[in-house]
Amino acid sequence: MNALALSEGVASRESVGMKEALLKPAIEREREREWEQAGLLLPLPLPGPYDYAVPAGTRCARGLLLRAPLGKTEVVGVVWGEPEGKVAPEKLRRAMPLDAAPRLSPALCDFIAWVAQYTLSPPGAVLALAMRAAGAFEPENFRAGFRLGGEKP
């Protein structure tokens, strides 16, 4: 029996309210989308960022977390800067922003770069360490400090 069969009988294709855009394969819809380029640093011992395509209109500020394909898996990468531009745009893999658009703070990105340079480590390895920290994505906590004054109350 046809996949469009209903319990009361067989429905025709016209009776089912499907939009043409939903009938297109997801790959075709993805090709029609506009893409920009960004340099993503992956949390792996790599010497620097890789170029990826990101959806147009994504605010690719440094520290934005994106889901990026790498081989047969997906990893969470961080927008690290401008792309090198050595790879043709049609050959770039496509990275997608995470739902809540989380980001690493600019201070943390600068610290990761400094630690990598100071310890002669790959920046991706230092990024992996920073992303494992439990509070890496939490806002900085306010801490009150007290100082002993000269007069007693």
mmCIF file of C-alpha atoms in Angstrom:
data_model
loop_
_atom_site.group_PDB
_atom_site.id
_atom_site.type_symbol
_atom_site.label_atom_id
_atom_site.label_comp_id
_atom_site.label_asym_id
_atom_site.label_seq_id
_atom_site.Cartn_x
_atom_site.Cartn_y
_atom_site.Cartn_z
ATOM 1 C CA MET A 1 0.000 0.000 0.000
ATOM 2 C CA ASN A 2 1.119 3.563 -0.648
ATOM 3 C CA ALA A 3 2.874 5.529 2.119
ATOM 4 C CA LEU A 4 0.177 8.180 1.787
ATOM 5 C CA ALA A 5 -2.581 5.739 2.681
ATOM 6 C CA LEU A 6 -4.824 6.829 5.501
ATOM 7 C CA SER A 7 -6.947 4.700 7.775
ATOM 8 C CA GLU A 8 -10.109 5.776 5.908
ATOM 9 C CA GLY A 9 -8.744 5.189 2.438
ATOM 10 C CA VAL A 10 -5.962 6.165 0.086
ATOM 11 C CA ALA A 11 -5.132 9.885 -0.106
ATOM 12 C CA SER A 12 -3.822 11.531 -3.225
ATOM 13 C CA ARG A 13 -0.612 13.561 -3.294
ATOM 14 C CA GLU A 14 -2.628 16.748 -3.771
ATOM 15 C CA SER A 15 -4.640 16.185 -0.598
ATOM 16 C CA VAL A 16 -1.542 16.094 1.571
ATOM 17 C CA GLY A 17 -0.370 19.617 2.410
ATOM 18 C CA MET A 18 3.332 19.354 1.546
ATOM 19 C CA LYS A 19 5.368 22.318 0.563
ATOM 20 C CA GLU A 20 7.790 22.018 -2.312
ATOM 21 C CA ALA A 21 10.697 23.164 -0.113
ATOM 22 C CA LEU A 22 10.109 20.240 2.227
ATOM 23 C CA LEU A 23 10.219 17.803 -0.670
ATOM 24 C CA LYS A 24 13.709 18.926 -1.709
ATOM 25 C CA PRO A 25 16.517 16.860 -0.276
ATOM 26 C CA ALA A 26 18.395 18.529 2.563
ATOM 27 C CA ILE A 27 21.594 18.523 0.491
ATOM 28 C CA GLU A 28 20.000 20.675 -2.209
ATOM 29 C CA ARG A 29 18.683 23.170 0.362
ATOM 30 C CA GLU A 30 22.153 23.361 1.896
ATOM 31 C CA ARG A 31 23.750 24.151 -1.475
ATOM 32 C CA GLU A 32 21.343 27.050 -2.025
ATOM 33 C CA ARG A 33 22.332 28.680 1.281
ATOM 34 C CA GLU A 34 24.919 31.457 1.230
ATOM 35 C CA TRP A 35 28.199 30.699 3.006
ATOM 36 C CA GLU A 36 31.095 32.734 4.385
ATOM 37 C CA GLN A 37 34.523 31.565 5.512
ATOM 38 C CA ALA A 38 36.063 31.519 8.984
ATOM 39 C CA GLY A 39 39.171 30.090 10.624
ATOM 40 C CA LEU A 40 38.173 27.473 13.233
ATOM 41 C CA LEU A 41 40.525 26.220 15.894
ATOM 42 C CA LEU A 42 39.710 22.617 16.780
ATOM 43 C CA PRO A 43 40.468 21.092 20.207
ATOM 44 C CA LEU A 44 43.123 18.790 18.771
ATOM 45 C CA PRO A 45 46.927 19.072 18.687
ATOM 46 C CA LEU A 46 46.897 20.972 15.397
ATOM 47 C CA PRO A 47 49.277 23.816 14.512
ATOM 48 C CA GLY A 48 46.526 26.346 13.830
ATOM 49 C CA PRO A 49 42.976 27.003 12.656
ATOM 50 C CA TYR A 50 41.365 25.298 9.662
ATOM 51 C CA ASP A 51 39.197 27.095 7.124
ATOM 52 C CA TYR A 52 35.492 26.229 7.255
ATOM 53 C CA ALA A 53 32.351 27.580 5.604
ATOM 54 C CA VAL A 54 29.777 29.091 7.974
ATOM 55 C CA PRO A 55 26.244 30.283 7.170
ATOM 56 C CA ALA A 56 26.085 33.863 5.914
ATOM 57 C CA GLY A 57 24.903 36.267 8.573
ATOM 58 C CA THR A 58 26.547 34.363 11.407
ATOM 59 C CA ARG A 59 28.380 36.833 13.603
ATOM 60 C CA CYS A 60 31.741 35.076 13.542
ATOM 61 C CA ALA A 61 33.450 36.918 16.353
ATOM 62 C CA ARG A 62 36.491 35.302 17.927
ATOM 63 C CA GLY A 63 35.428 32.727 20.491
ATOM 64 C CA LEU A 64 32.133 31.635 18.886
ATOM 65 C CA LEU A 65 31.608 27.883 19.228
ATOM 66 C CA LEU A 66 30.632 25.952 16.098
ATOM 67 C CA ARG A 67 29.901 22.298 15.341
ATOM 68 C CA ALA A 68 32.382 21.292 12.642
ATOM 69 C CA PRO A 69 32.777 18.039 10.703
ATOM 70 C CA LEU A 70 36.191 16.409 10.900
ATOM 71 C CA GLY A 71 36.499 13.144 9.039
ATOM 72 C CA LYS A 72 33.536 10.968 9.996
ATOM 73 C CA THR A 73 32.905 12.752 13.301
ATOM 74 C CA GLU A 74 31.863 16.194 14.453
ATOM 75 C CA VAL A 75 33.798 18.298 16.940
ATOM 76 C CA VAL A 76 33.116 21.613 18.612
ATOM 77 C CA GLY A 77 35.494 24.235 17.259
ATOM 78 C CA VAL A 78 36.091 27.895 18.059
ATOM 79 C CA VAL A 79 36.192 30.770 15.580
ATOM 80 C CA TRP A 80 39.791 31.900 15.902
ATOM 81 C CA GLY A 81 40.183 34.462 13.168
ATOM 82 C CA GLU A 82 40.162 35.132 9.466
ATOM 83 C CA PRO A 83 40.495 32.192 7.057
ATOM 84 C CA GLU A 84 43.786 31.627 5.238
ATOM 85 C CA GLY A 85 41.970 31.318 1.918
ATOM 86 C CA LYS A 86 44.226 28.577 0.513
ATOM 87 C CA VAL A 87 41.301 26.200 -0.103
ATOM 88 C CA ALA A 88 38.678 26.789 -2.811
ATOM 89 C CA PRO A 89 35.317 27.830 -1.285
ATOM 90 C CA GLU A 90 33.452 24.917 -2.865
ATOM 91 C CA LYS A 91 35.802 22.421 -1.160
ATOM 92 C CA LEU A 92 35.352 23.803 2.371
ATOM 93 C CA ARG A 93 33.488 21.730 4.950
ATOM 94 C CA ARG A 94 30.493 23.424 6.557
ATOM 95 C CA ALA A 95 30.347 24.304 10.241
ATOM 96 C CA MET A 96 27.134 25.226 12.035
ATOM 97 C CA PRO A 97 26.730 27.415 15.123
ATOM 98 C CA LEU A 98 25.472 25.804 18.314
ATOM 99 C CA ASP A 99 21.888 26.568 19.336
ATOM 100 C CA ALA A 100 22.535 29.039 22.140
ATOM 101 C CA ALA A 101 25.535 30.568 20.287
ATOM 102 C CA PRO A 102 27.922 30.174 23.247
ATOM 103 C CA ARG A 103 31.325 31.819 23.060
ATOM 104 C CA LEU A 104 34.602 31.847 24.865
ATOM 105 C CA SER A 105 35.488 35.221 26.314
ATOM 106 C CA PRO A 106 38.095 37.314 24.468
ATOM 107 C CA ALA A 107 40.312 37.169 27.567
ATOM 108 C CA LEU A 108 40.210 33.359 27.541
ATOM 109 C CA CYS A 109 41.025 33.266 23.805
ATOM 110 C CA ASP A 110 44.006 35.568 24.387
ATOM 111 C CA PHE A 111 45.121 33.416 27.330
ATOM 112 C CA ILE A 112 44.907 30.224 25.216
ATOM 113 C CA ALA A 113 47.039 31.856 22.517
ATOM 114 C CA TRP A 114 49.567 33.084 25.109
ATOM 115 C CA VAL A 115 49.865 29.665 26.816
ATOM 116 C CA ALA A 116 50.333 27.957 23.445
ATOM 117 C CA GLN A 117 53.087 30.377 22.473
ATOM 118 C CA TYR A 118 54.786 30.337 25.894
ATOM 119 C CA THR A 119 54.822 26.535 26.215
ATOM 120 C CA LEU A 120 55.509 25.922 22.498
ATOM 121 C CA SER A 121 52.349 23.785 22.361
ATOM 122 C CA PRO A 122 49.842 23.565 19.515
ATOM 123 C CA PRO A 123 46.999 26.040 20.138
ATOM 124 C CA GLY A 124 44.433 23.296 19.585
ATOM 125 C CA ALA A 125 45.883 21.241 22.438
ATOM 126 C CA VAL A 126 45.649 24.216 24.812
ATOM 127 C CA LEU A 127 42.095 24.853 23.604
ATOM 128 C CA ALA A 128 41.207 21.246 24.451
ATOM 129 C CA LEU A 129 42.461 21.803 28.005
ATOM 130 C CA ALA A 130 40.461 25.018 28.351
ATOM 131 C CA MET A 131 37.270 23.438 27.026
ATOM 132 C CA ARG A 132 37.510 20.608 29.561
ATOM 133 C CA ALA A 133 37.340 23.067 32.461
ATOM 134 C CA ALA A 134 33.933 22.990 34.138
ATOM 135 C CA GLY A 135 33.539 26.775 34.304
ATOM 136 C CA ALA A 136 34.884 27.642 30.856
ATOM 137 C CA PHE A 137 31.504 28.782 29.557
ATOM 138 C CA GLU A 138 30.199 30.369 32.751
ATOM 139 C CA PRO A 139 30.347 34.130 33.321
ATOM 140 C CA GLU A 140 32.980 35.309 35.749
ATOM 141 C CA ASN A 141 31.773 35.318 39.360
ATOM 142 C CA PHE A 142 31.746 38.512 41.400
ATOM 143 C CA ARG A 143 34.031 38.363 44.417
ATOM 144 C CA ALA A 144 33.834 40.868 47.243
ATOM 145 C CA GLY A 145 37.002 41.932 48.996
ATOM 146 C CA PHE A 146 37.451 43.598 52.356
ATOM 147 C CA ARG A 147 40.303 45.694 53.628
ATOM 148 C CA LEU A 148 41.131 46.563 57.210
ATOM 149 C CA GLY A 149 40.830 50.270 57.769
ATOM 150 C CA GLY A 150 42.842 52.435 60.146
ATOM 151 C CA GLU A 151 39.990 53.241 62.574
ATOM 152 C CA LYS A 152 38.093 50.781 64.724
ATOM 153 C CA PRO A 153 34.296 51.140 64.705
#
